[in-house]
mmCIF file of N, CA and C in Angstrom:
data_model
loop_
_atom_site.group_PDB
_atom_site.id
_atom_site.type_symbol
_atom_site.label_atom_id
_atom_site.label_comp_id
_atom_site.label_asym_id
_atom_site.label_seq_id
_atom_site.Cartn_x
_atom_site.Cartn_y
_atom_site.Cartn_z
ATOM 1 N N GLN A 1 0.846 -1.194 0.000
ATOM 2 C CA GLN A 1 0.000 0.000 0.000
ATOM 3 C C GLN A 1 0.880 1.242 0.000
ATOM 4 N N VAL A 2 0.500 2.179 -0.828
ATOM 5 C CA VAL A 2 1.241 3.433 -0.926
ATOM 6 C C VAL A 2 0.316 4.585 -0.551
ATOM 7 N N GLN A 3 0.801 5.475 0.253
ATOM 8 C CA GLN A 3 0.082 6.708 0.547
ATOM 9 C C GLN A 3 0.826 7.869 -0.106
ATOM 10 N N LEU A 4 0.067 8.732 -0.768
ATOM 11 C CA LEU A 4 0.646 9.890 -1.443
ATOM 12 C C LEU A 4 0.090 11.160 -0.818
ATOM 13 N N ALA A 5 0.955 12.123 -0.590
ATOM 14 C CA ALA A 5 0.534 13.383 -0.002
ATOM 15 C C ALA A 5 1.089 14.535 -0.831
ATOM 16 N N GLU A 6 0.187 15.262 -1.482
ATOM 17 C CA GLU A 6 0.591 16.424 -2.266
ATOM 18 C C GLU A 6 0.634 17.659 -1.372
ATOM 19 N N SER A 7 1.506 18.575 -1.735
ATOM 20 C CA SER A 7 1.599 19.851 -1.032
ATOM 21 C C SER A 7 2.157 20.896 -1.981
ATOM 22 N N GLY A 8 2.062 22.152 -1.569
ATOM 23 C CA GLY A 8 2.656 23.227 -2.345
ATOM 24 C C GLY A 8 1.675 24.074 -3.134
ATOM 25 N N GLY A 9 0.405 23.705 -3.114
ATOM 26 C CA GLY A 9 -0.573 24.500 -3.834
ATOM 27 C C GLY A 9 -0.833 25.827 -3.150
ATOM 28 N N GLY A 10 -1.600 26.672 -3.823
ATOM 29 C CA GLY A 10 -1.928 27.964 -3.230
ATOM 30 C C GLY A 10 -2.596 28.880 -4.223
ATOM 31 N N LEU A 11 -2.765 30.125 -3.807
ATOM 32 C CA LEU A 11 -3.363 31.167 -4.640
ATOM 33 C C LEU A 11 -2.249 32.074 -5.129
ATOM 34 N N VAL A 12 -2.114 32.174 -6.440
ATOM 35 C CA VAL A 12 -1.075 33.009 -7.038
ATOM 36 C C VAL A 12 -1.673 33.831 -8.166
ATOM 37 N N GLN A 13 -0.895 34.778 -8.646
ATOM 38 C CA GLN A 13 -1.312 35.582 -9.785
ATOM 39 C C GLN A 13 -0.761 34.993 -11.080
ATOM 40 N N ALA A 14 -1.408 35.323 -12.162
ATOM 41 C CA ALA A 14 -0.931 34.882 -13.473
ATOM 42 C C ALA A 14 0.521 35.302 -13.667
ATOM 43 N N GLY A 15 1.331 34.375 -14.169
ATOM 44 C CA GLY A 15 2.744 34.635 -14.373
ATOM 45 C C GLY A 15 3.629 34.170 -13.231
ATOM 46 N N ASP A 16 3.032 33.868 -12.091
ATOM 47 C CA ASP A 16 3.793 33.399 -10.931
ATOM 48 C C ASP A 16 4.173 31.930 -11.085
ATOM 49 N N SER A 17 4.925 31.451 -10.102
ATOM 50 C CA SER A 17 5.370 30.056 -10.098
ATOM 51 C C SER A 17 4.954 29.364 -8.807
ATOM 52 N N LEU A 18 4.814 28.059 -8.896
ATOM 53 C CA LEU A 18 4.584 27.208 -7.736
ATOM 54 C C LEU A 18 5.340 25.912 -7.936
ATOM 55 N N ARG A 19 5.732 25.297 -6.832
ATOM 56 C CA ARG A 19 6.358 23.978 -6.886
ATOM 57 C C ARG A 19 5.536 23.026 -6.031
ATOM 58 N N LEU A 20 4.953 22.043 -6.685
ATOM 59 C CA LEU A 20 4.189 21.030 -5.981
ATOM 60 C C LEU A 20 5.098 19.862 -5.623
ATOM 61 N N SER A 21 4.815 19.262 -4.486
ATOM 62 C CA SER A 21 5.535 18.072 -4.054
ATOM 63 C C SER A 21 4.539 16.946 -3.809
ATOM 64 N N CYS A 22 5.003 15.741 -4.037
ATOM 65 C CA CYS A 22 4.188 14.550 -3.769
ATOM 66 C C CYS A 22 5.084 13.561 -3.030
ATOM 67 N N ALA A 23 4.826 13.425 -1.748
ATOM 68 C CA ALA A 23 5.628 12.537 -0.910
ATOM 69 C C ALA A 23 4.916 11.204 -0.748
ATOM 70 N N ALA A 24 5.630 10.134 -1.041
ATOM 71 C CA ALA A 24 5.061 8.795 -0.924
ATOM 72 C C ALA A 24 5.543 8.139 0.358
ATOM 73 N N SER A 25 4.683 7.327 0.936
ATOM 74 C CA SER A 25 5.036 6.562 2.130
ATOM 75 C C SER A 25 4.392 5.184 2.034
ATOM 76 N N GLY A 26 4.874 4.276 2.828
ATOM 77 C CA GLY A 26 4.335 2.921 2.843
ATOM 78 C C GLY A 26 5.175 1.949 2.035
ATOM 79 N N ARG A 27 5.642 2.393 0.897
ATOM 80 C CA ARG A 27 6.558 1.582 0.098
ATOM 81 C C ARG A 27 7.245 2.501 -0.890
ATOM 82 N N THR A 28 8.330 2.066 -1.453
ATOM 83 C CA THR A 28 9.049 2.889 -2.407
ATOM 84 C C THR A 28 8.302 2.978 -3.729
ATOM 85 N N THR A 29 8.370 4.152 -4.344
ATOM 86 C CA THR A 29 7.809 4.332 -5.682
ATOM 87 C C THR A 29 8.910 4.437 -6.724
ATOM 88 N N ALA A 30 10.127 4.133 -6.324
ATOM 89 C CA ALA A 30 11.282 4.313 -7.202
ATOM 90 C C ALA A 30 11.210 3.480 -8.475
ATOM 91 N N ASN A 31 10.461 2.394 -8.462
ATOM 92 C CA ASN A 31 10.398 1.514 -9.628
ATOM 93 C C ASN A 31 9.193 1.778 -10.521
ATOM 94 N N TYR A 32 8.472 2.870 -10.244
ATOM 95 C CA TYR A 32 7.225 3.122 -10.939
ATOM 96 C C TYR A 32 7.217 4.455 -11.680
ATOM 97 N N ILE A 33 6.481 4.475 -12.786
ATOM 98 C CA ILE A 33 6.135 5.728 -13.423
ATOM 99 C C ILE A 33 5.320 6.533 -12.399
ATOM 100 N N MET A 34 5.553 7.833 -12.370
ATOM 101 C CA MET A 34 4.743 8.713 -11.528
ATOM 102 C C MET A 34 4.118 9.787 -12.411
ATOM 103 N N GLY A 35 2.899 10.156 -12.073
ATOM 104 C CA GLY A 35 2.207 11.149 -12.888
ATOM 105 C C GLY A 35 1.552 12.231 -12.057
ATOM 106 N N TRP A 36 1.342 13.364 -12.703
ATOM 107 C CA TRP A 36 0.550 14.457 -12.141
ATOM 108 C C TRP A 36 -0.678 14.641 -13.017
ATOM 109 N N PHE A 37 -1.821 14.808 -12.381
ATOM 110 C CA PHE A 37 -3.081 15.080 -13.048
ATOM 111 C C PHE A 37 -3.704 16.302 -12.391
ATOM 112 N N ARG A 38 -4.726 16.853 -13.034
ATOM 113 C CA ARG A 38 -5.452 17.954 -12.430
ATOM 114 C C ARG A 38 -6.924 17.859 -12.799
ATOM 115 N N GLN A 39 -7.735 18.466 -11.951
ATOM 116 C CA GLN A 39 -9.170 18.462 -12.190
ATOM 117 C C GLN A 39 -9.753 19.793 -11.781
ATOM 118 N N ALA A 40 -10.320 20.484 -12.751
ATOM 119 C CA ALA A 40 -11.004 21.739 -12.506
ATOM 120 C C ALA A 40 -12.477 21.452 -12.229
ATOM 121 N N PRO A 41 -13.174 22.383 -11.588
ATOM 122 C CA PRO A 41 -14.596 22.175 -11.292
ATOM 123 C C PRO A 41 -15.393 21.848 -12.545
ATOM 124 N N ALA A 42 -16.229 20.834 -12.453
ATOM 125 C CA ALA A 42 -17.124 20.414 -13.531
ATOM 126 C C ALA A 42 -16.385 19.894 -14.759
ATOM 127 N N LYS A 43 -15.122 19.546 -14.592
ATOM 128 C CA LYS A 43 -14.355 19.003 -15.706
ATOM 129 C C LYS A 43 -13.767 17.642 -15.329
ATOM 130 N N ASP A 44 -13.439 16.865 -16.340
ATOM 131 C CA ASP A 44 -12.800 15.575 -16.094
ATOM 132 C C ASP A 44 -11.361 15.762 -15.622
ATOM 133 N N ARG A 45 -10.888 14.750 -14.929
ATOM 134 C CA ARG A 45 -9.483 14.770 -14.530
ATOM 135 C C ARG A 45 -8.619 14.641 -15.779
ATOM 136 N N GLU A 46 -7.585 15.469 -15.872
ATOM 137 C CA GLU A 46 -6.759 15.452 -17.072
ATOM 138 C C GLU A 46 -5.287 15.277 -16.721
ATOM 139 N N PHE A 47 -4.596 14.632 -17.622
ATOM 140 C CA PHE A 47 -3.168 14.380 -17.470
ATOM 141 C C PHE A 47 -2.386 15.684 -17.567
ATOM 142 N N VAL A 48 -1.352 15.803 -16.737
ATOM 143 C CA VAL A 48 -0.467 16.965 -16.800
ATOM 144 C C VAL A 48 0.939 16.548 -17.208
ATOM 145 N N ALA A 49 1.517 15.597 -16.478
ATOM 146 C CA ALA A 49 2.895 15.197 -16.744
ATOM 147 C C ALA A 49 3.157 13.825 -16.132
ATOM 148 N N ALA A 50 4.164 13.144 -16.682
ATOM 149 C CA ALA A 50 4.592 11.860 -16.129
ATOM 150 C C ALA A 50 6.104 11.766 -16.231
ATOM 151 N N ILE A 51 6.665 10.906 -15.393
ATOM 152 C CA ILE A 51 8.120 10.741 -15.364
ATOM 153 C C ILE A 51 8.437 9.264 -15.179
ATOM 154 N N SER A 52 9.466 8.818 -15.863
ATOM 155 C CA SER A 52 9.883 7.426 -15.756
ATOM 156 C C SER A 52 10.479 7.147 -14.381
ATOM 157 N N SER A 53 10.670 5.874 -14.089
ATOM 158 C CA SER A 53 11.167 5.499 -12.766
ATOM 159 C C SER A 53 12.550 6.089 -12.490
ATOM 160 N N SER A 54 13.369 6.157 -13.512
ATOM 161 C CA SER A 54 14.723 6.701 -13.341
ATOM 162 C C SER A 54 14.749 8.220 -13.374
ATOM 163 N N GLY A 55 13.685 8.806 -13.887
ATOM 164 C CA GLY A 55 13.640 10.256 -14.081
ATOM 165 C C GLY A 55 14.209 10.691 -15.414
ATOM 166 N N GLY A 56 14.657 9.749 -16.218
ATOM 167 C CA GLY A 56 15.302 10.092 -17.465
ATOM 168 C C GLY A 56 14.355 10.461 -18.590
ATOM 169 N N SER A 57 13.091 10.095 -18.456
ATOM 170 C CA SER A 57 12.101 10.415 -19.497
ATOM 171 C C SER A 57 10.918 11.124 -18.863
ATOM 172 N N THR A 58 10.474 12.161 -19.550
ATOM 173 C CA THR A 58 9.307 12.912 -19.078
ATOM 174 C C THR A 58 8.321 13.091 -20.224
ATOM 175 N N TYR A 59 7.097 13.387 -19.869
ATOM 176 C CA TYR A 59 5.991 13.426 -20.838
ATOM 177 C C TYR A 59 4.988 14.440 -20.324
ATOM 178 N N TYR A 60 4.576 15.386 -21.200
ATOM 179 C CA TYR A 60 3.710 16.488 -20.775
ATOM 180 C C TYR A 60 2.523 16.647 -21.715
ATOM 181 N N ARG A 61 1.432 17.183 -21.165
ATOM 182 C CA ARG A 61 0.360 17.620 -22.039
ATOM 183 C C ARG A 61 0.832 18.875 -22.758
ATOM 184 N N ASN A 62 0.328 19.092 -23.950
ATOM 185 C CA ASN A 62 0.845 20.164 -24.793
ATOM 186 C C ASN A 62 0.730 21.541 -24.127
ATOM 187 N N SER A 63 -0.353 21.772 -23.407
ATOM 188 C CA SER A 63 -0.596 23.117 -22.885
ATOM 189 C C SER A 63 0.359 23.523 -21.762
ATOM 190 N N VAL A 64 1.115 22.571 -21.218
ATOM 191 C CA VAL A 64 2.048 22.920 -20.145
ATOM 192 C C VAL A 64 3.510 22.774 -20.572
ATOM 193 N N LYS A 65 3.748 22.267 -21.759
ATOM 194 C CA LYS A 65 5.131 22.111 -22.220
ATOM 195 C C LYS A 65 5.846 23.459 -22.227
ATOM 196 N N GLY A 66 7.065 23.463 -21.724
ATOM 197 C CA GLY A 66 7.840 24.691 -21.649
ATOM 198 C C GLY A 66 7.561 25.520 -20.411
ATOM 199 N N ARG A 67 6.498 25.202 -19.686
ATOM 200 C CA ARG A 67 6.167 25.940 -18.458
ATOM 201 C C ARG A 67 6.288 25.061 -17.209
ATOM 202 N N PHE A 68 5.938 23.802 -17.334
ATOM 203 C CA PHE A 68 5.967 22.887 -16.199
ATOM 204 C C PHE A 68 7.131 21.904 -16.355
ATOM 205 N N THR A 69 7.696 21.503 -15.230
ATOM 206 C CA THR A 69 8.759 20.507 -15.219
ATOM 207 C C THR A 69 8.492 19.493 -14.115
ATOM 208 N N ILE A 70 8.438 18.229 -14.500
ATOM 209 C CA ILE A 70 8.273 17.159 -13.523
ATOM 210 C C ILE A 70 9.650 16.589 -13.208
ATOM 211 N N SER A 71 9.864 16.263 -11.947
ATOM 212 C CA SER A 71 11.130 15.673 -11.540
ATOM 213 C C SER A 71 10.866 14.757 -10.348
ATOM 214 N N ARG A 72 11.873 13.987 -9.983
ATOM 215 C CA ARG A 72 11.701 13.091 -8.846
ATOM 216 C C ARG A 72 13.016 12.911 -8.111
ATOM 217 N N ASP A 73 12.895 12.623 -6.837
ATOM 218 C CA ASP A 73 14.032 12.289 -5.987
ATOM 219 C C ASP A 73 13.695 10.947 -5.353
ATOM 220 N N ASN A 74 14.219 9.875 -5.925
ATOM 221 C CA ASN A 74 13.860 8.543 -5.436
ATOM 222 C C ASN A 74 14.392 8.286 -4.029
ATOM 223 N N ALA A 75 15.462 8.941 -3.665
ATOM 224 C CA ALA A 75 15.989 8.779 -2.302
ATOM 225 C C ALA A 75 15.011 9.325 -1.269
ATOM 226 N N LYS A 76 14.237 10.339 -1.685
ATOM 227 C CA LYS A 76 13.240 10.941 -0.791
ATOM 228 C C LYS A 76 11.838 10.421 -1.078
ATOM 229 N N ASN A 77 11.718 9.545 -2.072
ATOM 230 C CA ASN A 77 10.403 8.997 -2.431
ATOM 231 C C ASN A 77 9.411 10.118 -2.749
ATOM 232 N N THR A 78 9.901 11.107 -3.473
ATOM 233 C CA THR A 78 9.119 12.320 -3.724
ATOM 234 C C THR A 78 9.189 12.714 -5.193
ATOM 235 N N VAL A 79 8.064 13.181 -5.703
ATOM 236 C CA VAL A 79 7.969 13.691 -7.060
ATOM 237 C C VAL A 79 7.571 15.162 -6.981
ATOM 238 N N TYR A 80 8.073 15.943 -7.911
ATOM 239 C CA TYR A 80 7.819 17.380 -7.906
ATOM 240 C C TYR A 80 7.196 17.819 -9.226
ATOM 241 N N LEU A 81 6.502 18.933 -9.164
ATOM 242 C CA LEU A 81 6.006 19.584 -10.376
ATOM 243 C C LEU A 81 6.279 21.067 -10.228
ATOM 244 N N GLN A 82 7.276 21.535 -10.958
ATOM 245 C CA GLN A 82 7.591 22.959 -10.990
ATOM 246 C C GLN A 82 6.713 23.612 -12.045
ATOM 247 N N MET A 83 5.944 24.592 -11.631
ATOM 248 C CA MET A 83 5.009 25.243 -12.542
ATOM 249 C C MET A 83 5.371 26.726 -12.651
ATOM 250 N N ASN A 84 5.771 27.129 -13.821
ATOM 251 C CA ASN A 84 6.141 28.519 -14.089
ATOM 252 C C ASN A 84 5.135 29.151 -15.037
ATOM 253 N N SER A 85 5.153 30.470 -15.075
ATOM 254 C CA SER A 85 4.268 31.217 -15.990
ATOM 255 C C SER A 85 2.833 30.714 -15.894
ATOM 256 N N LEU A 86 2.344 30.621 -14.691
ATOM 257 C CA LEU A 86 1.003 30.073 -14.477
ATOM 258 C C LEU A 86 -0.066 30.946 -15.112
ATOM 259 N N LYS A 87 -1.111 30.281 -15.580
ATOM 260 C CA LYS A 87 -2.233 30.944 -16.242
ATOM 261 C C LYS A 87 -3.524 30.622 -15.486
ATOM 262 N N PRO A 88 -4.529 31.459 -15.605
ATOM 263 C CA PRO A 88 -5.806 31.154 -14.927
ATOM 264 C C PRO A 88 -6.364 29.783 -15.301
ATOM 265 N N GLU A 89 -6.120 29.349 -16.529
ATOM 266 C CA GLU A 89 -6.639 28.036 -16.954
ATOM 267 C C GLU A 89 -5.892 26.870 -16.316
ATOM 268 N N ASP A 90 -4.842 27.148 -15.564
ATOM 269 C CA ASP A 90 -4.153 26.102 -14.803
ATOM 270 C C ASP A 90 -4.842 25.850 -13.449
ATOM 271 N N THR A 91 -5.813 26.662 -13.124
ATOM 272 C CA THR A 91 -6.525 26.501 -11.860
ATOM 273 C C THR A 91 -7.213 25.143 -11.789
ATOM 274 N N ALA A 92 -6.907 24.396 -10.735
ATOM 275 C CA ALA A 92 -7.459 23.046 -10.573
ATOM 276 C C ALA A 92 -6.927 22.453 -9.277
ATOM 277 N N VAL A 93 -7.471 21.310 -8.922
ATOM 278 C CA VAL A 93 -6.866 20.481 -7.885
ATOM 279 C C VAL A 93 -5.876 19.567 -8.586
ATOM 280 N N TYR A 94 -4.657 19.542 -8.080
ATOM 281 C CA TYR A 94 -3.592 18.746 -8.682
ATOM 282 C C TYR A 94 -3.359 17.489 -7.852
ATOM 283 N N TYR A 95 -3.284 16.356 -8.549
ATOM 284 C CA TYR A 95 -3.103 15.063 -7.919
ATOM 285 C C TYR A 95 -1.851 14.375 -8.462
ATOM 286 N N CYS A 96 -1.176 13.641 -7.606
ATOM 287 C CA CYS A 96 -0.119 12.758 -8.093
ATOM 288 C C CYS A 96 -0.618 11.319 -8.004
ATOM 289 N N ALA A 97 -0.010 10.461 -8.796
ATOM 290 C CA ALA A 97 -0.466 9.081 -8.866
ATOM 291 C C ALA A 97 0.675 8.163 -9.265
ATOM 292 N N VAL A 98 0.548 6.899 -8.897
ATOM 293 C CA VAL A 98 1.556 5.885 -9.217
ATOM 294 C C VAL A 98 1.104 5.104 -10.445
ATOM 295 N N GLY A 99 1.957 5.036 -11.454
ATOM 296 C CA GLY A 99 1.622 4.314 -12.657
ATOM 297 C C GLY A 99 1.606 2.816 -12.452
ATOM 298 N N ARG A 100 0.702 2.143 -13.183
ATOM 299 C CA ARG A 100 0.591 0.685 -13.070
ATOM 300 C C ARG A 100 1.249 -0.019 -14.251
ATOM 301 N N LEU A 101 1.658 0.755 -15.249
ATOM 302 C CA LEU A 101 2.258 0.180 -16.435
ATOM 303 C C LEU A 101 3.745 0.509 -16.459
ATOM 304 N N GLY A 102 4.445 -0.104 -17.383
ATOM 305 C CA GLY A 102 5.884 0.115 -17.486
ATOM 306 C C GLY A 102 6.262 1.261 -18.387
ATOM 307 N N TYR A 103 5.274 2.078 -18.776
ATOM 308 C CA TYR A 103 5.549 3.199 -19.646
ATOM 309 C C TYR A 103 4.619 4.344 -19.256
ATOM 310 N N SER A 104 4.993 5.546 -19.631
ATOM 311 C CA SER A 104 4.190 6.727 -19.305
ATOM 312 C C SER A 104 2.919 6.738 -20.147
ATOM 313 N N THR A 105 1.840 7.096 -19.501
ATOM 314 C CA THR A 105 0.558 7.161 -20.176
ATOM 315 C C THR A 105 -0.253 8.320 -19.610
ATOM 316 N N SER A 106 -1.132 8.866 -20.419
ATOM 317 C CA SER A 106 -1.965 9.978 -19.980
ATOM 318 C C SER A 106 -3.328 9.531 -19.480
ATOM 319 N N ASN A 107 -3.584 8.240 -19.470
ATOM 320 C CA ASN A 107 -4.891 7.706 -19.067
ATOM 321 C C ASN A 107 -4.944 7.547 -17.544
ATOM 322 N N PRO A 108 -5.847 8.247 -16.881
ATOM 323 C CA PRO A 108 -5.935 8.107 -15.413
ATOM 324 C C PRO A 108 -6.168 6.660 -14.968
ATOM 325 N N GLY A 109 -6.829 5.876 -15.803
ATOM 326 C CA GLY A 109 -7.103 4.480 -15.468
ATOM 327 C C GLY A 109 -5.856 3.621 -15.398
ATOM 328 N N ASP A 110 -4.744 4.124 -15.927
ATOM 329 C CA ASP A 110 -3.478 3.387 -15.888
ATOM 330 C C ASP A 110 -2.648 3.717 -14.655
ATOM 331 N N TYR A 111 -3.259 4.452 -13.748
ATOM 332 C CA TYR A 111 -2.578 4.812 -12.506
ATOM 333 C C TYR A 111 -3.351 4.227 -11.327
ATOM 334 N N GLY A 112 -2.599 3.787 -10.334
ATOM 335 C CA GLY A 112 -3.224 3.132 -9.203
ATOM 336 C C GLY A 112 -3.450 4.050 -8.032
ATOM 337 N N TYR A 113 -2.493 4.164 -7.182
ATOM 338 C CA TYR A 113 -2.635 4.968 -5.980
ATOM 339 C C TYR A 113 -2.677 6.458 -6.319
ATOM 340 N N TRP A 114 -3.535 7.161 -5.597
ATOM 341 C CA TRP A 114 -3.726 8.591 -5.803
ATOM 342 C C TRP A 114 -3.637 9.328 -4.468
ATOM 343 N N GLY A 115 -3.149 10.562 -4.530
ATOM 344 C CA GLY A 115 -3.163 11.412 -3.352
ATOM 345 C C GLY A 115 -4.499 12.130 -3.220
ATOM 346 N N GLN A 116 -4.620 12.973 -2.194
ATOM 347 C CA GLN A 116 -5.852 13.718 -1.944
ATOM 348 C C GLN A 116 -5.919 15.004 -2.743
ATOM 349 N N GLY A 117 -4.806 15.425 -3.286
ATOM 350 C CA GLY A 117 -4.801 16.610 -4.127
ATOM 351 C C GLY A 117 -4.438 17.880 -3.381
ATOM 352 N N THR A 118 -3.962 18.853 -4.144
ATOM 353 C CA THR A 118 -3.657 20.178 -3.603
ATOM 354 C C THR A 118 -4.213 21.225 -4.568
ATOM 355 N N GLN A 119 -4.863 22.233 -4.009
ATOM 356 C CA GLN A 119 -5.542 23.239 -4.829
ATOM 357 C C GLN A 119 -4.556 24.272 -5.348
ATOM 358 N N VAL A 120 -4.633 24.525 -6.630
ATOM 359 C CA VAL A 120 -3.874 25.601 -7.266
ATOM 360 C C VAL A 120 -4.878 26.566 -7.877
ATOM 361 N N THR A 121 -4.811 27.824 -7.477
ATOM 362 C CA THR A 121 -5.696 28.842 -8.004
ATOM 363 C C THR A 121 -4.853 29.978 -8.560
ATOM 364 N N VAL A 122 -5.086 30.285 -9.830
ATOM 365 C CA VAL A 122 -4.323 31.337 -10.496
ATOM 366 C C VAL A 122 -5.282 32.461 -10.861
ATOM 367 N N SER A 123 -5.055 33.623 -10.312
ATOM 368 C CA SER A 123 -5.915 34.764 -10.596
ATOM 369 C C SER A 123 -5.335 35.579 -11.752
ATOM 370 N N SER A 124 -6.244 36.212 -12.483
ATOM 371 C CA SER A 124 -5.799 36.994 -13.653
ATOM 372 C C SER A 124 -5.471 38.422 -13.265
#
């Protein structure tokens, strides 16, 4: 069993930056793909970014490429999402999740354990 705890969300202005963290406990996630998703009110949960177990490969949704960076520290069992140049349309609850497959995927159904999420609100 893995427990995930996201942190780092908040209320910021457009153009600001935030760094989200996802700390895992219960077992190591070092051998798994890790992903970040987000869900805005009345919208489906959508893929944001994923990272391979080694951290050597990353994968982003088009709208965040060049602004967001996913990274991981396997020694700390933690995954990060650095978000720069934030836009109001980035407003959502952000979740991290553990991948169940051996490759990065944008399908939420391919991820197992999920955190409770952290709210990110970007004002214009």
